[in-house]
């Protein structure tokens, strides 16, 4: 079970990495293929993009946990309500 | 668990795309933070509603299909 969890985590990290790459490429690298080198602006943009994406990922995780805990509370209260009624 | 984690990744991507528009700073701005919070809450509620609609409609559809196959 621990091994499965570890494998799943790796898979999800890879999935997140792919999505991040796609998103940052769209935001920072315009589809102009005159030059093969990245400009300084594009490089800086990519650095910032990665930093922001990872922060968003963390924030989403916390928010999801918070929301699912709220739902659990609500369900418990509903069950208690129907139990006593 | 796998599905949940995939939804989590998709949420991150979607909300990042919609809420993070400027890449002038390394840190998230206040506006971006509140946009992300709303985005997360909305997606979760939309998902719940979708699920309940699906659960409501699917059994009837499956029954109809089974009846068609039987006939």
XYZ file of N, CA and C in Angstrom:
468
model
N 0.851 -1.217 0.000
C 0.000 0.000 0.000
C 0.877 1.254 0.000
N 1.953 1.227 0.792
C 2.862 2.375 0.823
C 3.520 2.576 -0.529
N 3.854 1.453 -1.161
C 4.503 1.544 -2.465
C 3.550 2.135 -3.484
N 2.285 1.713 -3.416
C 1.270 2.246 -4.329
C 1.118 3.742 -4.145
N 1.108 4.151 -2.873
C 0.973 5.586 -2.570
C 2.156 6.359 -3.140
N 3.350 5.800 -2.986
C 4.553 6.461 -3.509
C 4.501 6.552 -5.029
N 4.052 5.449 -5.671
C 3.958 5.446 -7.141
C 2.946 6.480 -7.612
N 1.832 6.544 -6.875
C 0.785 7.508 -7.233
C 1.303 8.929 -7.105
N 2.061 9.164 -6.023
C 2.597 10.510 -5.817
C 3.520 10.909 -6.961
N 4.357 9.975 -7.371
C 5.284 10.251 -8.478
C 4.505 10.552 -9.750
N 3.475 9.747 -9.991
C 2.649 9.948 -11.193
C 1.998 11.329 -11.180
N 1.482 11.711 -10.007
C 0.799 13.001 -9.902
C 1.774 14.163 -10.032
N 2.980 13.970 -9.502
C 4.000 15.014 -9.637
C 4.336 15.219 -11.115
N 4.465 14.106 -11.820
C 4.770 14.169 -13.248
C 3.638 14.860 -14.001
N 2.410 14.533 -13.633
C 1.244 15.158 -14.267
C 1.248 16.662 -14.013
N 1.501 17.050 -12.757
C 1.564 18.463 -12.408
C 2.682 19.162 -13.191
N 3.807 18.522 -13.299
C 4.936 19.094 -14.025
C 4.569 19.357 -15.481
N 3.900 18.381 -16.095
C 3.494 18.546 -17.500
C 2.525 19.707 -17.679
N 1.554 19.798 -16.760
C 0.580 20.894 -16.855
C 1.261 22.237 -16.659
N 2.197 22.283 -15.695
C 2.911 23.522 -15.414
C 3.722 23.953 -16.638
N 4.401 23.005 -17.234
C 5.204 23.294 -18.427
C 4.333 23.886 -19.524
N 3.193 23.257 -19.738
C 2.280 23.724 -20.770
C 1.792 25.138 -20.477
N 1.331 25.345 -19.233
C 0.776 26.646 -18.836
C 1.821 27.745 -18.958
N 3.031 27.494 -18.465
C 4.068 28.525 -18.484
C 4.570 28.793 -19.892
N 4.603 27.763 -20.701
C 5.005 27.958 -22.078
C 4.019 28.876 -22.776
N 2.729 28.626 -22.526
C 1.686 29.467 -23.131
C 1.784 30.899 -22.677
N 2.113 31.086 -21.386
C 2.132 32.449 -20.847
C 3.395 33.212 -21.225
N 4.506 32.515 -21.335
C 5.790 33.217 -21.445
C 6.483 33.161 -22.806
N 6.176 32.123 -23.563
C 6.904 31.980 -24.824
C 5.952 32.186 -25.987
N 5.992 33.367 -26.610
C 5.084 33.621 -27.734
C 5.466 32.757 -28.930
N 4.491 32.346 -29.746
C 4.786 31.454 -30.875
C 5.454 32.169 -32.045
N 6.584 32.801 -31.737
C 7.351 33.439 -32.812
C 8.668 32.692 -32.884
N 8.881 31.999 -33.951
C 10.056 31.124 -34.001
C 11.167 31.641 -34.907
N 11.360 32.985 -34.872
C 12.440 33.567 -35.673
C 13.803 33.211 -35.106
N 13.869 33.280 -33.775
C 15.138 33.000 -33.101
C 15.040 31.738 -32.268
N 16.161 31.049 -32.114
C 16.122 29.831 -31.304
C 16.402 30.117 -29.833
N 17.066 31.249 -29.532
C 17.398 31.570 -28.144
C 16.212 32.217 -27.444
N 16.113 31.988 -26.148
C 15.086 32.649 -25.340
C 15.604 34.008 -24.938
N 14.730 35.018 -24.971
C 15.142 36.350 -24.534
C 15.210 36.362 -23.016
N 15.849 37.429 -22.472
C 15.982 37.518 -21.014
C 14.599 37.612 -20.378
N 13.736 38.414 -21.029
C 12.361 38.568 -20.519
C 11.643 37.246 -20.422
N 11.818 36.424 -21.452
C 11.154 35.116 -21.466
C 11.699 34.226 -20.349
N 13.005 34.278 -20.148
C 13.628 33.473 -19.087
C 13.102 33.872 -17.709
N 13.076 35.182 -17.473
C 12.603 35.689 -16.177
C 11.141 35.300 -15.982
N 10.383 35.429 -17.071
C 8.959 35.072 -17.013
C 8.787 33.618 -16.623
N 9.575 32.749 -17.228
C 9.474 31.317 -16.920
C 9.824 31.037 -15.459
N 10.885 31.699 -14.964
C 11.255 31.505 -13.552
C 10.099 31.871 -12.642
N 9.536 33.073 -12.897
C 8.432 33.557 -12.054
C 7.212 32.662 -12.193
N 6.984 32.189 -13.415
C 5.828 31.340 -13.677
C 5.895 30.068 -12.845
N 7.058 29.447 -12.835
C 7.216 28.205 -12.057
C 6.972 28.477 -10.576
N 7.577 29.565 -10.075
C 7.399 29.913 -8.657
C 5.922 30.109 -8.335
N 5.229 30.840 -9.184
C 3.811 31.115 -8.953
C 2.969 29.849 -9.061
N 3.257 29.029 -10.068
C 2.468 27.819 -10.264
C 2.562 26.912 -9.039
N 3.781 26.766 -8.514
C 3.955 25.906 -7.341
C 3.213 26.475 -6.134
N 3.214 27.809 -6.023
C 2.485 28.419 -4.913
C 0.982 28.201 -5.075
N 0.505 28.335 -6.303
C -0.919 28.093 -6.580
C -1.271 26.652 -6.233
N -0.415 25.725 -6.611
C -0.631 24.298 -6.336
C -0.792 24.051 -4.836
N 0.088 24.696 -4.065
C 0.022 24.549 -2.608
C -1.261 25.155 -2.054
N -1.590 26.335 -2.545
C -2.786 27.033 -2.084
C -4.047 26.222 -2.388
N -4.107 25.647 -3.592
C -5.252 24.829 -3.998
C -5.395 23.626 -3.078
N -4.255 23.023 -2.737
C -4.275 21.862 -1.865
C -4.881 22.193 -0.516
N -4.437 23.332 0.042
C -4.941 23.759 1.354
C -6.423 24.062 1.269
N -6.837 24.737 0.181
C -8.232 25.117 0.021
C -9.116 23.876 -0.114
N -8.656 22.905 -0.885
C -9.411 21.665 -1.082
C -9.615 20.945 0.239
N -8.535 20.876 1.034
C -8.632 20.224 2.348
C -9.642 20.950 3.212
N -9.547 22.283 3.213
C -10.459 23.110 4.013
C -11.894 22.860 3.599
N -12.156 22.865 2.282
C -13.512 22.685 1.767
C -14.026 21.277 2.054
N -13.183 20.281 1.912
C -13.659 18.912 2.163
C -13.925 18.683 3.645
N -13.158 19.365 4.520
C -13.425 19.279 5.955
C -14.763 19.927 6.276
N -15.032 21.061 5.628
C -16.309 21.759 5.830
C -17.458 20.855 5.428
N -17.299 20.168 4.279
C -18.346 19.257 3.797
C -18.579 18.126 4.776
N -17.467 17.594 5.323
C -17.579 16.502 6.297
C -18.370 16.951 7.511
N -18.058 18.172 7.986
C -18.763 18.745 9.141
C -20.251 18.834 8.865
N -20.553 19.359 7.659
C -21.946 19.553 7.274
C -22.671 18.221 7.249
N -22.033 17.205 6.645
C -22.630 15.874 6.575
C -22.894 15.328 7.974
N -21.911 15.480 8.855
C -22.049 14.990 10.237
C -23.246 15.638 10.901
N -23.333 16.975 10.726
C -24.434 17.716 11.353
C -25.768 17.258 10.798
N -25.814 17.017 9.485
C -27.062 16.566 8.858
C -27.454 15.209 9.400
N -26.440 14.318 9.514
C -26.738 12.971 10.018
C -27.229 13.035 11.450
N -26.584 13.899 12.254
C -27.004 14.041 13.648
C -28.424 14.564 13.707
N -28.712 15.532 12.845
C -30.053 16.126 12.780
C -31.101 15.082 12.462
N -30.869 14.248 11.446
C -31.846 13.225 11.065
C -31.917 12.147 12.132
N -30.830 11.929 12.864
C -30.804 10.913 13.920
C -31.723 11.271 15.065
N -31.634 12.542 15.476
C -32.434 12.972 16.619
C -33.879 13.228 16.217
N -34.102 13.595 14.954
C -35.475 13.930 14.491
C -36.385 12.708 14.445
N -8.729 7.726 -4.978
C -7.685 8.706 -4.608
C -7.027 9.279 -5.873
N -6.806 8.392 -6.835
C -6.176 8.815 -8.084
C -7.016 9.890 -8.779
N -8.330 9.626 -8.845
C -9.226 10.603 -9.477
C -9.194 11.934 -8.753
N -9.203 11.871 -7.421
C -9.178 13.087 -6.618
C -7.910 13.886 -6.913
N -6.780 13.191 -6.968
C -5.515 13.888 -7.213
C -5.467 14.474 -8.633
N -6.093 13.785 -9.583
C -6.142 14.321 -10.947
C -6.992 15.583 -10.975
N -8.104 15.544 -10.251
C -8.966 16.732 -10.175
C -8.185 17.886 -9.555
N -7.424 17.589 -8.526
C -6.603 18.599 -7.858
C -5.639 19.239 -8.844
N -4.948 18.406 -9.653
C -4.009 18.946 -10.636
C -4.712 19.793 -11.691
N -5.884 19.287 -12.132
C -6.634 20.039 -13.155
C -7.093 21.374 -12.621
N -7.538 21.364 -11.338
C -7.971 22.607 -10.698
C -6.849 23.617 -10.654
N -5.666 23.145 -10.274
C -4.505 24.033 -10.197
C -4.247 24.663 -11.554
N -4.263 23.842 -12.594
C -3.981 24.350 -13.932
C -5.014 25.375 -14.374
N -6.282 25.022 -14.185
C -7.364 25.897 -14.618
C -7.340 27.236 -13.889
N -7.251 27.173 -12.573
C -7.273 28.407 -11.790
C -6.021 29.243 -12.034
N -4.905 28.593 -12.233
C -3.687 29.330 -12.559
C -3.868 30.082 -13.867
N -4.414 29.388 -14.875
C -4.604 30.010 -16.188
C -5.517 31.219 -16.124
N -6.615 31.090 -15.333
C -7.586 32.168 -15.276
C -7.187 33.304 -14.351
N -6.531 32.997 -13.261
C -6.305 34.018 -12.232
C -4.937 34.683 -12.286
N -3.936 33.966 -12.755
C -2.599 34.551 -12.758
C -2.330 35.106 -14.149
N -2.463 36.443 -14.271
C -2.322 37.049 -15.587
C -0.992 37.752 -15.783
N -0.497 38.392 -14.732
C 0.760 39.115 -14.889
C 1.894 38.324 -14.258
N 2.993 38.285 -14.969
C 4.160 37.605 -14.387
C 5.269 38.611 -14.147
N 4.873 39.742 -13.527
C 5.846 40.781 -13.207
C 6.490 40.561 -11.855
N 5.843 39.737 -11.021
C 6.373 39.491 -9.687
C 6.443 38.002 -9.436
N 7.264 37.670 -8.467
C 7.407 36.267 -8.088
C 6.298 35.821 -7.147
N 5.789 36.774 -6.353
C 4.756 36.438 -5.373
C 3.371 36.696 -5.938
N 2.373 36.005 -5.366
C 0.990 36.210 -5.787
C 0.475 37.531 -5.208
N -0.273 38.287 -6.030
C -0.864 39.528 -5.526
C -2.146 39.191 -4.767
N -2.658 40.195 -4.029
C -3.880 40.003 -3.248
C -5.050 39.634 -4.122
N -5.120 40.301 -5.277
C -6.221 40.044 -6.217
C -6.152 38.603 -6.725
N -4.938 38.175 -7.053
C -4.769 36.806 -7.554
C -5.162 35.800 -6.476
N -4.783 36.098 -5.230
C -5.106 35.178 -4.131
C -6.601 35.031 -3.956
N -7.330 36.154 -3.978
C -8.785 36.044 -3.793
C -9.434 35.378 -5.004
N -8.885 35.631 -6.193
C -9.397 34.958 -7.391
C -9.210 33.448 -7.273
N -8.047 33.033 -6.800
C -7.763 31.605 -6.652
C -8.688 30.950 -5.637
N -8.940 31.659 -4.516
C -9.842 31.105 -3.497
C -11.234 30.903 -4.061
N -11.732 31.934 -4.779
C -13.070 31.809 -5.380
C -13.087 30.706 -6.422
N -12.029 30.633 -7.206
C -11.941 29.611 -8.257
C -12.044 28.220 -7.657
N -11.293 27.985 -6.588
C -11.305 26.669 -5.936
C -12.701 26.330 -5.435
N -13.303 27.284 -4.706
C -14.636 27.038 -4.135
C -15.651 26.772 -5.235
N -15.608 27.571 -6.296
C -16.576 27.412 -7.398
C -16.428 26.069 -8.069
N -15.177 25.663 -8.317
C -14.949 24.385 -8.987
C -15.463 23.234 -8.141
N -15.210 23.295 -6.845
C -15.666 22.225 -5.952
C -17.184 22.151 -5.954
N -17.843 23.313 -5.847
C -19.319 23.324 -5.836
C -19.874 22.863 -7.168
N -19.235 23.293 -8.263
C -19.683 22.856 -9.593
C -19.554 21.346 -9.713
N -18.449 20.802 -9.198
C -18.223 19.367 -9.236
C -19.299 18.618 -8.449
N -19.648 19.141 -7.278
C -20.693 18.513 -6.460
C -22.013 18.491 -7.198
N -22.341 19.624 -7.819
C -23.611 19.724 -8.526
C -23.645 18.769 -9.712
N -22.535 18.708 -10.439
C -22.422 17.796 -11.577
C -22.645 16.366 -11.126
N -21.988 16.033 -10.010
C -22.097 14.665 -9.498
C -23.529 14.323 -9.147
N -24.221 15.240 -8.475
C -25.595 14.931 -8.066
C -26.509 14.849 -9.279
N -26.253 15.690 -10.296
C -27.058 15.611 -11.524
C -26.817 14.286 -12.223
N -25.553 13.879 -12.293
C -25.169 12.617 -12.927
C -25.816 11.436 -12.230
N -25.690 11.445 -10.900
C -26.252 10.353 -10.108
C -27.763 10.288 -10.272
N -28.385 11.435 -10.463
C -29.825 11.478 -10.666
C -30.248 10.951 -12.017
N -29.468 11.232 -13.047
C -29.884 10.889 -14.417
C -29.393 9.537 -14.901
N -28.224 9.133 -14.426
C -27.605 7.906 -14.963
C -28.418 6.621 -14.783
N -28.986 6.351 -13.609
C -29.735 5.094 -13.453
C -30.850 4.923 -14.472
N -31.604 6.000 -14.720
C -32.702 5.930 -15.699
C -32.159 5.608 -17.082
N -31.031 6.223 -17.422
C -30.415 6.011 -18.740
C -29.967 4.567 -18.890
N -29.334 4.043 -17.835
C -28.859 2.668 -17.867
C -30.020 1.688 -17.984
N -31.104 2.004 -17.256
C -32.294 1.142 -17.316
C -32.864 1.099 -18.728
N -32.922 2.289 -19.358
C -33.456 2.383 -20.713
C -32.601 1.565 -21.679
N -31.277 1.683 -21.511
C -30.355 0.956 -22.385
C -30.519 -0.540 -22.216
N -30.653 -0.953 -20.946
C -30.830 -2.393 -20.654
C -32.117 -2.894 -21.284
N -33.164 -2.094 -21.188
C -34.465 -2.467 -21.766
C -34.353 -2.592 -23.290
N -33.633 -1.651 -23.898
C -33.461 -1.671 -25.369
C -32.694 -2.910 -25.796
N -31.664 -3.267 -25.021
C -30.875 -4.453 -25.353
C -31.702 -5.722 -25.192
N -32.552 -5.691 -24.123
C -33.374 -6.869 -23.852
C -34.406 -7.100 -24.926
N -34.982 -6.023 -25.409
C -36.062 -6.110 -26.414
C -35.599 -6.498 -27.819
